[in-house]
CSV table of N, CA, C and O in Angstrom, one decimal:
chain,number,residue,atom,x,y,z
A,1,MET,N,-15.3,22.5,14.2
A,1,MET,CA,-15.6,21.5,13.1
A,1,MET,C,-15.3,20.1,13.6
A,1,MET,O,-14.3,19.9,14.3
A,2,LYS,N,-16.1,19.2,13.2
A,2,LYS,CA,-16.0,17.8,13.6
A,2,LYS,C,-14.7,17.2,13.1
A,2,LYS,O,-14.3,17.5,11.9
A,3,GLN,N,-14.0,16.5,13.9
A,3,GLN,CA,-12.7,15.8,13.5
A,3,GLN,C,-12.9,14.3,13.5
A,3,GLN,O,-13.5,13.8,14.5
A,4,VAL,N,-12.5,13.7,12.4
A,4,VAL,CA,-12.6,12.2,12.3
A,4,VAL,C,-11.3,11.6,12.0
A,4,VAL,O,-10.5,12.1,11.2
A,5,GLU,N,-10.9,10.6,12.8
A,5,GLU,CA,-9.7,9.9,12.6
A,5,GLU,C,-10.0,8.5,12.1
A,5,GLU,O,-10.8,7.7,12.7
A,6,VAL,N,-9.3,8.1,11.0
A,6,VAL,CA,-9.5,6.8,10.3
A,6,VAL,C,-8.2,6.2,9.9
A,6,VAL,O,-7.2,6.8,9.9
A,7,VAL,N,-8.3,4.9,9.6
A,7,VAL,CA,-7.2,4.2,9.0
A,7,VAL,C,-7.6,3.7,7.6
A,7,VAL,O,-8.8,3.4,7.3
A,8,ALA,N,-6.6,3.5,6.7
A,8,ALA,CA,-6.8,3.1,5.4
A,8,ALA,C,-5.8,2.1,5.0
A,8,ALA,O,-4.6,2.2,5.3
A,9,ALA,N,-6.2,1.0,4.3
A,9,ALA,CA,-5.3,0.0,3.8
A,9,ALA,C,-5.0,0.1,2.4
A,9,ALA,O,-5.9,0.2,1.5
A,10,ILE,N,-3.7,0.2,2.1
A,10,ILE,CA,-3.2,0.1,0.7
A,10,ILE,C,-2.9,-1.4,0.5
A,10,ILE,O,-1.8,-1.8,0.9
A,11,ILE,N,-3.8,-2.1,-0.1
A,11,ILE,CA,-3.7,-3.6,-0.2
A,11,ILE,C,-3.0,-3.9,-1.5
A,11,ILE,O,-3.5,-3.6,-2.6
A,12,VAL,N,-1.8,-4.6,-1.4
A,12,VAL,CA,-1.0,-4.9,-2.5
A,12,VAL,C,-1.0,-6.4,-2.7
A,12,VAL,O,-0.8,-7.2,-1.8
A,13,ASN,N,-1.3,-6.8,-4.0
A,13,ASN,CA,-1.2,-8.2,-4.3
A,13,ASN,C,-0.6,-8.3,-5.8
A,13,ASN,O,-1.2,-7.8,-6.7
A,14,GLU,N,0.5,-9.0,-5.9
A,14,GLU,CA,1.1,-9.2,-7.2
A,14,GLU,C,1.3,-7.9,-7.9
A,14,GLU,O,1.0,-7.7,-9.1
A,15,ASP,N,1.9,-6.9,-7.2
A,15,ASP,CA,2.2,-5.6,-7.7
A,15,ASP,C,1.0,-4.8,-8.1
A,15,ASP,O,1.1,-3.8,-8.8
A,16,LYS,N,-0.2,-5.2,-7.8
A,16,LYS,CA,-1.5,-4.4,-8.0
A,16,LYS,C,-2.0,-3.9,-6.7
A,16,LYS,O,-1.8,-4.6,-5.7
A,17,ILE,N,-2.6,-2.7,-6.8
A,17,ILE,CA,-3.2,-2.1,-5.6
A,17,ILE,C,-4.7,-2.1,-5.6
A,17,ILE,O,-5.3,-1.7,-6.7
A,18,LEU,N,-5.3,-2.4,-4.5
A,18,LEU,CA,-6.8,-2.4,-4.5
A,18,LEU,C,-7.4,-1.0,-4.3
A,18,LEU,O,-7.0,-0.3,-3.3
A,19,CYS,N,-8.3,-0.7,-5.2
A,19,CYS,CA,-9.0,0.6,-5.2
A,19,CYS,C,-10.5,0.3,-5.1
A,19,CYS,O,-10.9,-0.5,-5.9
A,20,VAL,N,-11.2,0.9,-4.1
A,20,VAL,CA,-12.6,0.6,-4.0
A,20,VAL,C,-13.4,1.9,-4.2
A,20,VAL,O,-13.0,3.0,-3.9
A,21,GLN,N,-14.6,1.8,-4.8
A,21,GLN,CA,-15.5,2.9,-5.1
A,21,GLN,C,-16.6,3.0,-4.1
A,21,GLN,O,-17.3,2.1,-3.8
A,22,ARG,N,-16.7,4.2,-3.4
A,22,ARG,CA,-17.7,4.5,-2.5
A,22,ARG,C,-19.1,4.4,-3.1
A,22,ARG,O,-19.3,4.7,-4.3
A,23,ASN,N,-20.1,4.1,-2.3
A,23,ASN,CA,-21.5,4.2,-2.8
A,23,ASN,C,-21.9,5.6,-2.9
A,23,ASN,O,-21.2,6.5,-2.5
A,24,THR,N,-23.1,5.9,-3.4
A,24,THR,CA,-23.7,7.2,-3.4
A,24,THR,C,-23.8,7.7,-1.9
A,24,THR,O,-24.1,6.9,-1.0
A,25,ASN,N,-23.5,9.0,-1.7
A,25,ASN,CA,-23.5,9.5,-0.4
A,25,ASN,C,-24.2,10.9,-0.4
A,25,ASN,O,-24.1,11.6,-1.4
A,26,LYS,N,-24.8,11.2,0.7
A,26,LYS,CA,-25.4,12.5,0.8
A,26,LYS,C,-24.4,13.7,0.7
A,26,LYS,O,-24.7,14.8,0.3
A,27,LEU,N,-23.1,13.4,1.0
A,27,LEU,CA,-22.1,14.4,0.9
A,27,LEU,C,-21.5,14.2,-0.6
A,27,LEU,O,-20.8,13.3,-0.8
A,28,GLU,N,-21.9,15.1,-1.4
A,28,GLU,CA,-21.6,15.0,-2.8
A,28,GLU,C,-20.1,14.8,-3.1
A,28,GLU,O,-19.6,14.1,-4.0
A,29,TYR,N,-19.3,15.5,-2.3
A,29,TYR,CA,-17.8,15.5,-2.5
A,29,TYR,C,-17.1,14.2,-2.2
A,29,TYR,O,-15.9,14.0,-2.6
A,30,ILE,N,-17.8,13.2,-1.6
A,30,ILE,CA,-17.2,11.9,-1.5
A,30,ILE,C,-18.1,10.8,-2.2
A,30,ILE,O,-17.7,9.6,-2.2
A,31,SER,N,-19.2,11.2,-2.7
A,31,SER,CA,-20.1,10.2,-3.3
A,31,SER,C,-19.5,9.6,-4.6
A,31,SER,O,-19.0,10.3,-5.4
A,32,LYS,N,-19.5,8.3,-4.6
A,32,LYS,CA,-19.0,7.5,-5.8
A,32,LYS,C,-17.5,7.7,-6.1
A,32,LYS,O,-17.0,7.4,-7.1
A,33,LYS,N,-16.7,8.3,-5.1
A,33,LYS,CA,-15.3,8.5,-5.3
A,33,LYS,C,-14.6,7.2,-4.9
A,33,LYS,O,-15.0,6.4,-4.1
A,34,PHE,N,-13.4,7.0,-5.5
A,34,PHE,CA,-12.5,5.9,-5.2
A,34,PHE,C,-11.8,6.2,-3.9
A,34,PHE,O,-11.5,7.4,-3.6
A,35,GLU,N,-11.4,5.2,-3.2
A,35,GLU,CA,-10.7,5.4,-1.9
A,35,GLU,C,-9.9,4.1,-1.6
A,35,GLU,O,-10.1,3.1,-2.2
A,36,PHE,N,-9.0,4.2,-0.6
A,36,PHE,CA,-8.4,3.1,0.0
A,36,PHE,C,-9.3,2.6,1.1
A,36,PHE,O,-9.8,3.5,1.9
A,37,PRO,N,-9.7,1.3,1.2
A,37,PRO,CA,-10.6,0.9,2.2
A,37,PRO,C,-10.1,1.0,3.6
A,37,PRO,O,-8.9,1.0,3.9
A,38,GLY,N,-11.0,1.2,4.6
A,38,GLY,CA,-10.7,1.3,6.0
A,38,GLY,C,-11.8,1.9,6.8
A,38,GLY,O,-13.0,1.8,6.3
A,39,GLY,N,-11.5,2.5,7.9
A,39,GLY,CA,-12.6,3.1,8.7
A,39,GLY,C,-12.1,3.6,10.0
A,39,GLY,O,-10.9,3.7,10.3
A,40,LYS,N,-13.1,3.9,10.9
A,40,LYS,CA,-12.9,4.5,12.2
A,40,LYS,C,-12.4,3.4,13.2
A,40,LYS,O,-12.9,2.3,13.2
A,41,MET,N,-11.5,3.9,14.1
A,41,MET,CA,-11.1,3.0,15.2
A,41,MET,C,-12.1,3.0,16.3
A,41,MET,O,-12.8,3.9,16.6
A,42,GLU,N,-12.3,1.8,16.8
A,42,GLU,CA,-13.1,1.6,18.0
A,42,GLU,C,-12.3,1.8,19.2
A,42,GLU,O,-11.1,1.7,19.2
A,43,PRO,N,-13.0,2.2,20.4
A,43,PRO,CA,-12.2,2.5,21.6
A,43,PRO,C,-11.3,1.2,22.0
A,43,PRO,O,-11.8,0.1,21.9
A,44,GLY,N,-10.1,1.5,22.3
A,44,GLY,CA,-9.2,0.4,22.7
A,44,GLY,C,-8.5,-0.3,21.6
A,44,GLY,O,-7.6,-1.1,21.8
A,45,GLU,N,-8.9,0.0,20.3
A,45,GLU,CA,-8.2,-0.7,19.2
A,45,GLU,C,-7.0,0.0,18.7
A,45,GLU,O,-6.9,1.2,18.8
A,46,THR,N,-6.0,-0.8,18.3
A,46,THR,CA,-4.8,-0.2,17.6
A,46,THR,C,-5.2,0.1,16.2
A,46,THR,O,-6.2,-0.4,15.6
A,47,LYS,N,-4.4,0.9,15.5
A,47,LYS,CA,-4.6,1.2,14.1
A,47,LYS,C,-4.6,-0.1,13.3
A,47,LYS,O,-5.4,-0.3,12.4
A,48,GLU,N,-3.6,-1.0,13.6
A,48,GLU,CA,-3.5,-2.2,12.9
A,48,GLU,C,-4.7,-3.1,13.1
A,48,GLU,O,-5.2,-3.8,12.1
A,49,GLU,N,-5.2,-3.2,14.3
A,49,GLU,CA,-6.4,-4.0,14.6
A,49,GLU,C,-7.6,-3.4,13.8
A,49,GLU,O,-8.4,-4.2,13.3
A,50,THR,N,-7.7,-2.1,13.8
A,50,THR,CA,-8.8,-1.5,13.1
A,50,THR,C,-8.8,-1.8,11.6
A,50,THR,O,-9.8,-2.2,11.0
A,51,ILE,N,-7.6,-1.7,11.0
A,51,ILE,CA,-7.6,-2.0,9.5
A,51,ILE,C,-8.0,-3.5,9.3
A,51,ILE,O,-8.8,-3.7,8.4
A,52,LYS,N,-7.5,-4.4,10.0
A,52,LYS,CA,-7.8,-5.8,9.8
A,52,LYS,C,-9.3,-6.0,10.0
A,52,LYS,O,-10.0,-6.7,9.2
A,53,ARG,N,-9.9,-5.4,11.0
A,53,ARG,CA,-11.4,-5.6,11.3
A,53,ARG,C,-12.2,-4.9,10.1
A,53,ARG,O,-13.1,-5.6,9.6
A,54,GLU,N,-11.8,-3.7,9.8
A,54,GLU,CA,-12.6,-3.0,8.7
A,54,GLU,C,-12.5,-3.7,7.4
A,54,GLU,O,-13.5,-3.8,6.7
A,55,ILE,N,-11.3,-4.2,7.0
A,55,ILE,CA,-11.2,-4.9,5.7
A,55,ILE,C,-12.0,-6.2,5.7
A,55,ILE,O,-12.6,-6.6,4.7
A,56,LEU,N,-12.0,-6.9,6.8
A,56,LEU,CA,-12.8,-8.1,7.0
A,56,LEU,C,-14.3,-7.8,6.8
A,56,LEU,O,-15.0,-8.5,6.1
A,57,GLU,N,-14.7,-6.7,7.5
A,57,GLU,CA,-16.1,-6.3,7.4
A,57,GLU,C,-16.5,-5.9,6.0
A,57,GLU,O,-17.5,-6.3,5.5
A,58,GLU,N,-15.7,-5.0,5.4
A,58,GLU,CA,-16.1,-4.3,4.2
A,58,GLU,C,-15.8,-5.2,2.9
A,58,GLU,O,-16.5,-5.1,2.0
A,59,LEU,N,-14.8,-6.0,3.0
A,59,LEU,CA,-14.3,-6.7,1.8
A,59,LEU,C,-14.2,-8.3,2.0
A,59,LEU,O,-13.9,-9.0,1.0
A,60,LYS,N,-14.4,-8.7,3.2
A,60,LYS,CA,-14.3,-10.2,3.5
A,60,LYS,C,-12.9,-10.7,3.1
A,60,LYS,O,-12.8,-11.8,2.7
A,61,MET,N,-11.9,-9.9,3.4
A,61,MET,CA,-10.5,-10.2,3.1
A,61,MET,C,-9.7,-10.3,4.4
A,61,MET,O,-10.0,-9.5,5.3
A,62,ILE,N,-8.8,-11.2,4.4
A,62,ILE,CA,-7.8,-11.2,5.5
A,62,ILE,C,-6.5,-10.6,5.0
A,62,ILE,O,-6.0,-11.1,4.0
A,63,ILE,N,-6.0,-9.6,5.7
A,63,ILE,CA,-4.8,-8.9,5.3
A,63,ILE,C,-3.8,-8.9,6.4
A,63,ILE,O,-4.1,-9.2,7.6
A,64,GLU,N,-2.5,-8.7,6.0
A,64,GLU,CA,-1.4,-8.5,6.9
A,64,GLU,C,-1.0,-7.0,6.8
A,64,GLU,O,-0.8,-6.5,5.6
A,65,VAL,N,-0.8,-6.3,7.9
A,65,VAL,CA,-0.3,-5.0,7.9
A,65,VAL,C,1.2,-5.0,7.8
A,65,VAL,O,1.9,-5.6,8.7
A,66,GLU,N,1.8,-4.4,6.8
A,66,GLU,CA,3.2,-4.5,6.6
A,66,GLU,C,4.0,-3.3,7.2
A,66,GLU,O,4.9,-3.4,7.9
A,67,GLU,N,3.5,-2.0,6.8
A,67,GLU,CA,4.2,-0.8,7.3
A,67,GLU,C,3.3,0.4,7.2
A,67,GLU,O,2.4,0.4,6.3
A,68,GLU,N,3.5,1.4,8.1
A,68,GLU,CA,2.8,2.6,8.0
A,68,GLU,C,3.3,3.4,6.8
A,68,GLU,O,4.5,3.3,6.4
A,69,PHE,N,2.4,4.0,6.0
A,69,PHE,CA,2.8,4.6,4.7
A,69,PHE,C,2.8,6.2,4.8
A,69,PHE,O,3.8,6.8,4.6
A,70,LEU,N,1.6,6.7,5.1
A,70,LEU,CA,1.4,8.2,5.1
A,70,LEU,C,0.2,8.6,5.9
A,70,LEU,O,-0.8,7.9,5.8
A,71,THR,N,0.3,9.6,6.7
A,71,THR,CA,-0.8,10.2,7.4
A,71,THR,C,-1.2,11.5,6.7
A,71,THR,O,-0.4,12.3,6.5
A,72,VAL,N,-2.5,11.6,6.4
A,72,VAL,CA,-3.0,12.8,5.7
A,72,VAL,C,-4.1,13.4,6.5
A,72,VAL,O,-4.9,12.8,7.1
A,73,THR,N,-4.0,14.7,6.6
A,73,THR,CA,-5.1,15.5,7.3
A,73,THR,C,-5.7,16.4,6.2
A,73,THR,O,-5.0,17.1,5.5
A,74,HIS,N,-7.0,16.2,6.0
A,74,HIS,CA,-7.7,16.9,4.9
A,74,HIS,C,-9.0,17.6,5.5
A,74,HIS,O,-9.7,16.9,6.2
A,75,GLN,N,-9.2,18.8,5.1
A,75,GLN,CA,-10.4,19.5,5.6
A,75,GLN,C,-11.4,19.5,4.4
A,75,GLN,O,-11.3,20.1,3.4
A,76,TYR,N,-12.5,18.7,4.7
A,76,TYR,CA,-13.6,18.6,3.8
A,76,TYR,C,-14.6,19.8,4.3
A,76,TYR,O,-14.4,20.3,5.3
A,77,PRO,N,-15.6,20.1,3.5
A,77,PRO,CA,-16.5,21.2,3.9
A,77,PRO,C,-17.2,20.9,5.3
A,77,PRO,O,-17.5,21.9,6.0
A,78,ASP,N,-17.5,19.7,5.6
A,78,ASP,CA,-18.2,19.4,6.9
A,78,ASP,C,-17.4,18.8,8.0
A,78,ASP,O,-17.9,18.7,9.1
A,79,PHE,N,-16.2,18.4,7.7
A,79,PHE,CA,-15.3,17.8,8.8
A,79,PHE,C,-13.9,17.8,8.4
A,79,PHE,O,-13.5,18.0,7.2
A,80,ILE,N,-13.0,17.6,9.4
A,80,ILE,CA,-11.6,17.4,9.2
A,80,ILE,C,-11.2,15.9,9.4
A,80,ILE,O,-11.6,15.3,10.4
A,81,LEU,N,-10.6,15.4,8.3
A,81,LEU,CA,-10.3,13.9,8.4
A,81,LEU,C,-8.8,13.8,8.5
A,81,LEU,O,-8.0,14.4,7.8
A,82,THR,N,-8.4,13.0,9.5
A,82,THR,CA,-7.0,12.5,9.6
A,82,THR,C,-7.0,11.0,9.3
A,82,THR,O,-7.7,10.2,9.9
A,83,MET,N,-6.3,10.7,8.2
A,83,MET,CA,-6.3,9.3,7.8
A,83,MET,C,-4.8,8.7,7.8
A,83,MET,O,-3.9,9.3,7.2
A,84,HIS,N,-4.7,7.6,8.5
A,84,HIS,CA,-3.4,6.9,8.6
A,84,HIS,C,-3.4,5.8,7.6
A,84,HIS,O,-4.3,4.9,7.8
A,85,SER,N,-2.5,5.8,6.7
A,85,SER,CA,-2.5,4.7,5.7
A,85,SER,C,-1.4,3.7,5.9
A,85,SER,O,-0.3,4.1,6.4
A,86,PHE,N,-1.6,2.5,5.6
A,86,PHE,CA,-0.7,1.4,5.8
A,86,PHE,C,-0.6,0.5,4.5
A,86,PHE,O,-1.6,0.2,3.9
A,87,ILE,N,0.6,0.1,4.2
A,87,ILE,CA,0.8,-0.8,3.2
A,87,ILE,C,0.4,-2.2,3.8
A,87,ILE,O,0.9,-2.6,4.9
A,88,CYS,N,-0.4,-2.9,3.1
A,88,CYS,CA,-0.9,-4.2,3.5
A,88,CYS,C,-0.7,-5.3,2.4
A,88,CYS,O,-0.6,-4.9,1.2
A,89,SER,N,-0.7,-6.5,2.8
A,89,SER,CA,-0.7,-7.6,1.8
A,89,SER,C,-1.8,-8.6,2.1
A,89,SER,O,-2.4,-8.6,3.1
A,90,CYS,N,-2.1,-9.4,1.1
A,90,CYS,CA,-3.1,-10.4,1.2
A,90,CYS,C,-2.7,-11.6,0.4
A,90,CYS,O,-2.0,-11.5,-0.6
A,91,LYS,N,-3.0,-12.8,0.9
A,91,LYS,CA,-2.7,-14.0,0.2
A,91,LYS,C,-3.7,-14.3,-0.9
A,91,LYS,O,-3.4,-14.9,-1.9
A,92,ASP,N,-5.0,-13.9,-0.7
A,92,ASP,CA,-6.0,-14.2,-1.6
A,92,ASP,C,-6.6,-12.8,-2.1
A,92,ASP,O,-7.1,-12.0,-1.2
A,93,SER,N,-6.6,-12.6,-3.4
A,93,SER,CA,-7.1,-11.3,-3.9
A,93,SER,C,-8.6,-11.3,-4.1
A,93,SER,O,-9.1,-10.3,-4.7
A,94,LYS,N,-9.3,-12.3,-3.7
A,94,LYS,CA,-10.8,-12.3,-3.8
A,94,LYS,C,-11.4,-11.2,-3.0
A,94,LYS,O,-11.1,-11.1,-1.8
A,95,VAL,N,-12.3,-10.4,-3.6
A,95,VAL,CA,-12.9,-9.3,-2.9
A,95,VAL,C,-14.4,-9.5,-2.9
A,95,VAL,O,-15.0,-9.9,-3.9
A,96,THR,N,-15.1,-9.4,-1.7
A,96,THR,CA,-16.5,-9.4,-1.6
A,96,THR,C,-17.0,-8.1,-1.1
A,96,THR,O,-16.7,-7.7,0.0
A,97,LEU,N,-17.6,-7.3,-2.0
A,97,LEU,CA,-18.0,-5.9,-1.6
A,97,LEU,C,-19.3,-6.0,-0.7
A,97,LEU,O,-20.3,-6.6,-1.0
A,98,THR,N,-19.2,-5.3,0.5
A,98,THR,CA,-20.4,-5.2,1.4
A,98,THR,C,-20.9,-3.8,1.5
A,98,THR,O,-22.0,-3.6,1.9
A,99,GLU,N,-20.0,-2.8,1.2
A,99,GLU,CA,-20.4,-1.4,1.3
A,99,GLU,C,-20.1,-0.6,0.0
A,99,GLU,O,-20.7,0.4,-0.2
A,100,HIS,N,-19.1,-1.0,-0.7
A,100,HIS,CA,-18.6,-0.3,-1.9
A,100,HIS,C,-19.4,-0.8,-3.1
A,100,HIS,O,-20.0,-1.9,-3.1
A,101,ILE,N,-19.3,0.0,-4.2
A,101,ILE,CA,-20.1,-0.4,-5.4
A,101,ILE,C,-19.2,-1.0,-6.5
A,101,ILE,O,-19.7,-1.6,-7.5
A,102,ASP,N,-17.9,-0.8,-6.4
A,102,ASP,CA,-16.9,-1.3,-7.4
A,102,ASP,C,-15.6,-1.4,-6.8
A,102,ASP,O,-15.3,-0.8,-5.8
A,103,TYR,N,-14.7,-2.2,-7.4
A,103,TYR,CA,-13.3,-2.2,-7.1
A,103,TYR,C,-12.4,-2.5,-8.3
A,103,TYR,O,-12.9,-3.0,-9.3
A,104,LYS,N,-11.2,-2.2,-8.2
A,104,LYS,CA,-10.2,-2.4,-9.3
A,104,LYS,C,-8.9,-2.7,-8.6
A,104,LYS,O,-8.5,-2.1,-7.6
A,105,TRP,N,-8.2,-3.7,-9.2
A,105,TRP,CA,-6.8,-3.9,-8.9
A,105,TRP,C,-5.9,-3.2,-10.0
A,105,TRP,O,-6.0,-3.6,-11.1
A,106,LEU,N,-5.2,-2.2,-9.6
A,106,LEU,CA,-4.4,-1.4,-10.6
A,106,LEU,C,-3.0,-1.4,-10.2
A,106,LEU,O,-2.6,-1.4,-9.1
A,107,ASP,N,-2.1,-1.2,-11.3
A,107,ASP,CA,-0.7,-1.0,-11.0
A,107,ASP,C,-0.5,0.5,-10.6
A,107,ASP,O,-1.4,1.3,-10.9
A,108,ARG,N,0.6,0.8,-10.1
A,108,ARG,CA,0.8,2.2,-9.6
A,108,ARG,C,0.6,3.3,-10.7
A,108,ARG,O,0.0,4.3,-10.4
A,109,ASN,N,1.0,3.0,-11.9
A,109,ASN,CA,0.9,4.0,-12.9
A,109,ASN,C,-0.5,4.2,-13.4
A,109,ASN,O,-0.8,5.2,-14.1
A,110,SER,N,-1.5,3.3,-13.0
A,110,SER,CA,-2.9,3.5,-13.5
A,110,SER,C,-3.7,4.2,-12.4
A,110,SER,O,-4.9,4.5,-12.7
A,111,LEU,N,-3.2,4.4,-11.2
A,111,LEU,CA,-4.0,5.0,-10.1
A,111,LEU,C,-4.5,6.3,-10.4
A,111,LEU,O,-5.6,6.7,-10.0
A,112,ALA,N,-3.7,7.2,-11.1
A,112,ALA,CA,-4.1,8.6,-11.3
A,112,ALA,C,-5.4,8.7,-12.2
A,112,ALA,O,-6.0,9.7,-12.3
A,113,GLY,N,-5.7,7.6,-12.9
A,113,GLY,CA,-6.9,7.6,-13.8
A,113,GLY,C,-8.2,7.5,-13.1
A,113,GLY,O,-9.3,7.7,-13.8
A,114,LEU,N,-8.3,7.3,-11.8
A,114,LEU,CA,-9.5,7.2,-11.1
A,114,LEU,C,-9.9,8.5,-10.5
A,114,LEU,O,-9.1,9.4,-10.2
A,115,ASP,N,-11.2,8.7,-10.1
A,115,ASP,CA,-11.7,9.8,-9.5
A,115,ASP,C,-11.7,9.6,-8.0
A,115,ASP,O,-12.6,9.0,-7.4
A,116,TRP,N,-10.6,10.0,-7.3
A,116,TRP,CA,-10.3,9.7,-5.9
A,116,TRP,C,-11.0,10.7,-5.0
A,116,TRP,O,-11.1,11.9,-5.3
A,117,ALA,N,-11.3,10.3,-3.8
A,117,ALA,CA,-11.7,11.2,-2.7
A,117,ALA,C,-10.5,12.1,-2.4
A,117,ALA,O,-9.4,11.6,-2.5
A,118,ALA,N,-10.8,13.3,-2.1
A,118,ALA,CA,-9.7,14.3,-1.9
A,118,ALA,C,-8.6,13.9,-0.9
A,118,ALA,O,-7.4,14.1,-1.2
A,119,ALA,N,-9.0,13.3,0.2
A,119,ALA,CA,-8.0,12.9,1.2
A,119,ALA,C,-7.1,11.8,0.7
A,119,ALA,O,-6.0,11.6,1.3
A,120,ASP,N,-7.6,11.0,-0.2
A,120,ASP,CA,-6.7,9.9,-0.7
A,120,ASP,C,-5.7,10.3,-1.8
A,120,ASP,O,-4.8,9.6,-2.1
A,121,VAL,N,-5.9,11.5,-2.4
A,121,VAL,CA,-5.0,12.0,-3.4
A,121,VAL,C,-3.5,12.0,-3.0
A,121,VAL,O,-2.7,11.6,-3.8
A,122,PRO,N,-3.2,12.6,-1.9
A,122,PRO,CA,-1.8,12.6,-1.5
A,122,PRO,C,-1.2,11.2,-1.4
A,122,PRO,O,0.0,11.0,-1.7
A,123,ILE,N,-2.0,10.2,-1.0
A,123,ILE,CA,-1.5,8.8,-0.9
A,123,ILE,C,-1.2,8.3,-2.3
A,123,ILE,O,-0.2,7.7,-2.6
A,124,VAL,N,-2.2,8.5,-3.2
A,124,VAL,CA,-2.0,8.1,-4.6
A,124,VAL,C,-0.8,8.7,-5.2
A,124,VAL,O,0.1,8.0,-5.8
A,125,GLN,N,-0.5,10.0,-5.0
A,125,GLN,CA,0.6,10.7,-5.5
A,125,GLN,C,1.9,10.1,-5.0
A,125,GLN,O,2.9,9.9,-5.7
A,126,LYS,N,2.0,9.8,-3.7
A,126,LYS,CA,3.2,9.2,-3.1
A,126,LYS,C,3.4,7.8,-3.6
A,126,LYS,O,4.5,7.4,-3.9
A,127,LEU,N,2.3,7.0,-3.8
A,127,LEU,CA,2.4,5.7,-4.4
A,127,LEU,C,3.0,5.7,-5.8
A,127,LEU,O,3.9,4.9,-6.2
A,128,ILE,N,2.5,6.7,-6.6
A,128,ILE,CA,3.0,6.8,-8.0
A,128,ILE,C,4.5,7.2,-8.0
A,128,ILE,O,5.2,6.7,-8.8
A,129,GLN,N,4.9,8.0,-7.1
A,129,GLN,CA,6.3,8.4,-7.1
A,129,GLN,C,7.3,7.4,-6.5
A,129,GLN,O,8.5,7.5,-6.7
A,130,SER,N,6.7,6.5,-5.7
A,130,SER,CA,7.6,5.5,-5.0
A,130,SER,C,7.9,4.3,-5.8
A,130,SER,O,7.3,4.0,-6.8
């Protein structure tokens, strides 16, 4: 089975966390689900470099990587995903969507109300508990 390794940014601004909604996808189980933004590492990139690049590409935001948060391995029907998440900060909370269809800034207690991609659920659970 195909294995995919990605990084995800848990972007915090004024005690709110950025949640982004995926566009329609041919893979029904991730179509229109909420996720933490990020993506695949390019050869030679560090995880931190990848997050900064992906967030700039996807959201036109400049972020700072604060600390590693949680690594999740999840088996979807078509692939195995390993996702390294990091707590990040931003000075400007303005978001410009280039790939996603919606976003929300939510406090920790409101995160559970969204329809999350399965791999993001353990991160949401840990955020709510911390």
